Amino acid sequence: MIRLLRPFQNKSRLVLHRCEAPKTTTTQATTIPVPWNTRLRELSKQGQYQQSLTVYRKMLRSGAAPNAFTFPFTLKSCAALSIPITGTQLHSHVTKTGCLCEPFVLTALISMYAKCLLSEDAYKVFDENPLCKKLTVCYNALIAGYVQNSNLLNGVSLFCEMRRMGVSVNAVTMVGLASGCTNPLHMSLGMSLHCLSLKSGFDNDLAAENCLLSMYVKCESIQLARKLFGDIPGKGLITWNAMISGYAQNGLGTHALDLYYEMESSGISPNAVTFVGVLSSCANLGARRIGQEVEQKIWNLGLGFNLFLKNALINMHARCGNLVRARAIFDEMHEKSLVSWTAIIGGYGMHGQGDISVELFDEMIRTGIQPDGPVFVTVLSACSHAGLTNKGLGYFAAMQRDYGVKPSIEHYSCVVDLLGRAGRLEDARKLIDSMPVEPDGAVWGALLGACKIHKNVDLAELAFHEVVKLEPTNIGYYVLLSNMYTEAENLSGVLRIRLMMRERKLKKDPGCSYIEFKGKIHLFVAGDRSHSQSDEIHSMLSKLQDLIKELDGTKKYNDEKSDRELSSGVGVHSERLAIAFALLNTEIGVDILVIKNLRMCGDCHLFIKMVSKIVDRQFVVRDATRFHHFRGGACSCNDYW
DNA sequence: TTAGGGTTAG
C-alpha cells in the first residue's frame, strides 16, 4: 500500500500548466530529471502504475504541489491497481487543491471509484458536483463505471437521463454501453447502439467500431460481426484481433486461422493478443504443426514471456497431444496463474492421467492459490475419466465448505458422470433429484452415457425421456439409446427411436474425423469417397481388415460388426478413413493424431487397437471428450460408446 | 471517459 507521507505542505494556488520538478538539492527529487507531470504521464502510458504512485509520493516529499494535470495519472494508477484507499486519499488531495472544478479530474475520480468496484462512491462524486451533470465526459465515465460493475441497467438509465438533459452523446458513450452487451440477451440493445452509431457518424471512430464488433462476438452473432468487420475501412490491429478471437471463442478455428493468414498478408503485424486467439484455435482443431510454427514465431518475436501466451501454449500442446511440452512450459513458468494450473490439470485429465491432475490440484492449493469454479470442473472431470471416484467426491464436498465455491450445474453434471462411470447409477440419480438447481440436458446426458457403459436400459430410458425434453434436437442421445437397444437386441426399441427421429425430422449427424498433414487439415466423414486418395485409403483399409482377421485367432474382433455397419448405410467410419490416410502418408516413427468430433464407438476402438499392434505405431485419437492412446494392441482407456 | 487476450463438464 502506498502511504502518502507529507501531503500538501504547499497550499498556494496552483498554476495548472507548470507543475514541474523543482530544482532542489534533495536526492529523491534530483533522481527524476523530468518534470513531475510529464514523468507521471509517461509511467501511466507505460502501465507502470506502482511506479507512478511512488513518483507522486516523491513529488509530495519534495514540496512540489500537485495540480489538475497530476491527478488524472495518479487516479488512473489507483484504478489500475484497484487500491481504493489510496484513491480516497487522492480524492481528499483533489478537494484540498481545489481541482474538483476540472472536468478531467472529475472524470478520473469517477472512473477510479468505478474501477475499484465502488459505483456508489463514483455516483457520489457525480451527484455532488453540478458540473458533472453538464459534461459528456462525466456521464461517460459513470456509464462505463456502471457497465464495468455489471450494472448495465443503471448505465442505460443514465444514458436516457443524459439525452433528456440535452447533454451530447459521443462515441465514447456508445462504447461504454456497448461493452456491457455481453450475452445474446443484450443483442437488441447492442443493435440499437449500432444504429445510433451509424446515425451519429460514430462509424468514423475506430474504437467505436471495434467495440461494436466485439459486442456482436460476445452476443454470439458471429455473422453480424463478420459483416461489420468487412465494412470497417481502416482496420487496425485491434479490429483484426477482435475478429480472430471472436472466431476462436465461437469454435470456428479454421476461420480464425484463415483470417490470421489474411492479416499477415495484408501487412499487419500480429501481437500477443493475436497469437492467443490463434493458439486457442490450434488447440481446438488439434492443429499440432501450425501450433508449433506459431510457437516458434512467438519466441522469435520475443513474446514468449507473456503469461496469457504461455497459458495458451500449455493448452495448445496438451490438446494437440504433446503433454510433455505442455508440462515443460508449465514447469518453466516463474509466475503461474490459476488459468495456468487449470490448463495443465485439464491437459492431464484429457489424457486419462487423472492421478497427476489430482497431484497438481493439491499442489496448487498448497501454494495458496484460491480455486475457482472452472478449475473444479476440470479436476472433477479428470477424476471421472481416471476412475478416481472418492477423490472427486471429496473435492465436490470441499468446494463450497473449504473454498467458498458454490457448485454450479457444470459441477453437478461432472459428479453425475463421476458416479455414473463408477457404476453408482442410483447414487447419480439421487444426486440429480437432490440438486438445488433444475438439471439441464448435460446432467441427464451424463446419466444416459453412464447407463450405456453399464448397460442399464431401464434407467437409460428415464434419462433419455428427460434429456429429449430439454434438448429435443440433439441427435446424439437418440443414437445412444438406439445403440443400447441394438446391443440388448431390442428391435422394437430401435424402431421406436427411429420413428421418433423421423417424426422430429432429425437426421444423423455424420460426424467427422480429421488429421493434420503438412499444415493442411484432411477431413473425412463416414463413407466418404471424395478424398483424392480415396482408392488407396480403401485398399489400405481392406488390407488392414485382412490382417486383423488373420491376427484375431480368438475372434475377439468380430467382422460381423463391420459388415453390419457397412450394410446400415453409415459406411466406413470416419476415424478409420483418417487412420488409413495417415498410414499412407505420415512418416514411420511419428505418432499419429486423429481428431474426431463425436465420441469414439466400440467398433472403431477395437479396430484401432488391432491396427496399432499390426503396424507397431502409436495412434492418439482425440474425440469429443478425451484422448485415447493406442499402442501395441492396447489403449490407455476403456470408455467409449 | 472508450475498443482486442488464456482455463471449464456431458
Tab-separated table of N, CA and C in Angstrom, chain A residues 457-458 461 481-498:
chain	number	residue	atom	x	y	z
A	457	VAL	N	-30.607	-50.433	-19.225
A	457	VAL	CA	-31.570	-49.905	-20.196
A	457	VAL	C	-32.724	-49.167	-19.511
A	458	ASP	N	-33.204	-49.692	-18.370
A	458	ASP	CA	-34.352	-49.053	-17.702
A	458	ASP	C	-34.059	-47.606	-17.309
A	461	GLU	N	-33.714	-45.297	-20.242
A	461	GLU	CA	-34.986	-44.828	-20.809
A	461	GLU	C	-35.489	-43.606	-20.058
A	481	LEU	N	-29.275	-44.218	-27.298
A	481	LEU	CA	-30.269	-45.172	-26.804
A	481	LEU	C	-30.545	-46.252	-27.849
A	482	SER	N	-30.556	-45.851	-29.107
A	482	SER	CA	-30.781	-46.818	-30.178
A	482	SER	C	-29.677	-47.880	-30.168
A	483	ASN	N	-28.431	-47.434	-29.967
A	483	ASN	CA	-27.317	-48.384	-29.889
A	483	ASN	C	-27.474	-49.320	-28.693
A	484	MET	N	-27.993	-48.778	-27.605
A	484	MET	CA	-28.207	-49.631	-26.424
A	484	MET	C	-29.246	-50.707	-26.738
A	485	TYR	N	-30.326	-50.284	-27.424
A	485	TYR	CA	-31.359	-51.255	-27.791
A	485	TYR	C	-30.767	-52.320	-28.720
A	486	THR	N	-29.910	-51.873	-29.651
A	486	THR	CA	-29.294	-52.831	-30.582
A	486	THR	C	-28.488	-53.866	-29.797
A	487	GLU	N	-27.673	-53.372	-28.862
A	487	GLU	CA	-26.850	-54.276	-28.046
A	487	GLU	C	-27.712	-55.262	-27.271
A	488	ALA	N	-28.871	-54.755	-26.774
A	488	ALA	CA	-29.754	-55.592	-25.961
A	488	ALA	C	-30.700	-56.417	-26.846
A	489	GLU	N	-30.504	-56.295	-28.168
A	489	GLU	CA	-31.332	-56.986	-29.161
A	489	GLU	C	-32.816	-56.665	-28.993
A	490	ASN	N	-33.071	-55.420	-28.663
A	490	ASN	CA	-34.446	-54.957	-28.502
A	490	ASN	C	-34.856	-54.221	-29.789
A	491	LEU	N	-35.336	-54.989	-30.761
A	491	LEU	CA	-35.632	-54.440	-32.081
A	491	LEU	C	-36.744	-53.395	-32.038
A	492	SER	N	-37.774	-53.661	-31.206
A	492	SER	CA	-38.889	-52.699	-31.164
A	492	SER	C	-38.396	-51.360	-30.598
A	493	GLY	N	-37.437	-51.416	-29.666
A	493	GLY	CA	-36.852	-50.175	-29.114
A	493	GLY	C	-36.157	-49.398	-30.213
A	494	VAL	N	-35.355	-50.092	-31.025
A	494	VAL	CA	-34.623	-49.430	-32.117
A	494	VAL	C	-35.619	-48.762	-33.066
A	495	LEU	N	-36.678	-49.509	-33.414
A	495	LEU	CA	-37.659	-48.956	-34.356
A	495	LEU	C	-38.367	-47.737	-33.769
A	496	ARG	N	-38.656	-47.818	-32.476
A	496	ARG	CA	-39.320	-46.689	-31.799
A	496	ARG	C	-38.469	-45.415	-31.902
A	497	ILE	N	-37.181	-45.586	-31.640
A	497	ILE	CA	-36.283	-44.411	-31.700
A	497	ILE	C	-36.200	-43.884	-33.129
A	498	ARG	N	-36.089	-44.812	-34.095
A	498	ARG	CA	-36.013	-44.374	-35.494
A	498	ARG	C	-37.256	-43.586	-35.888
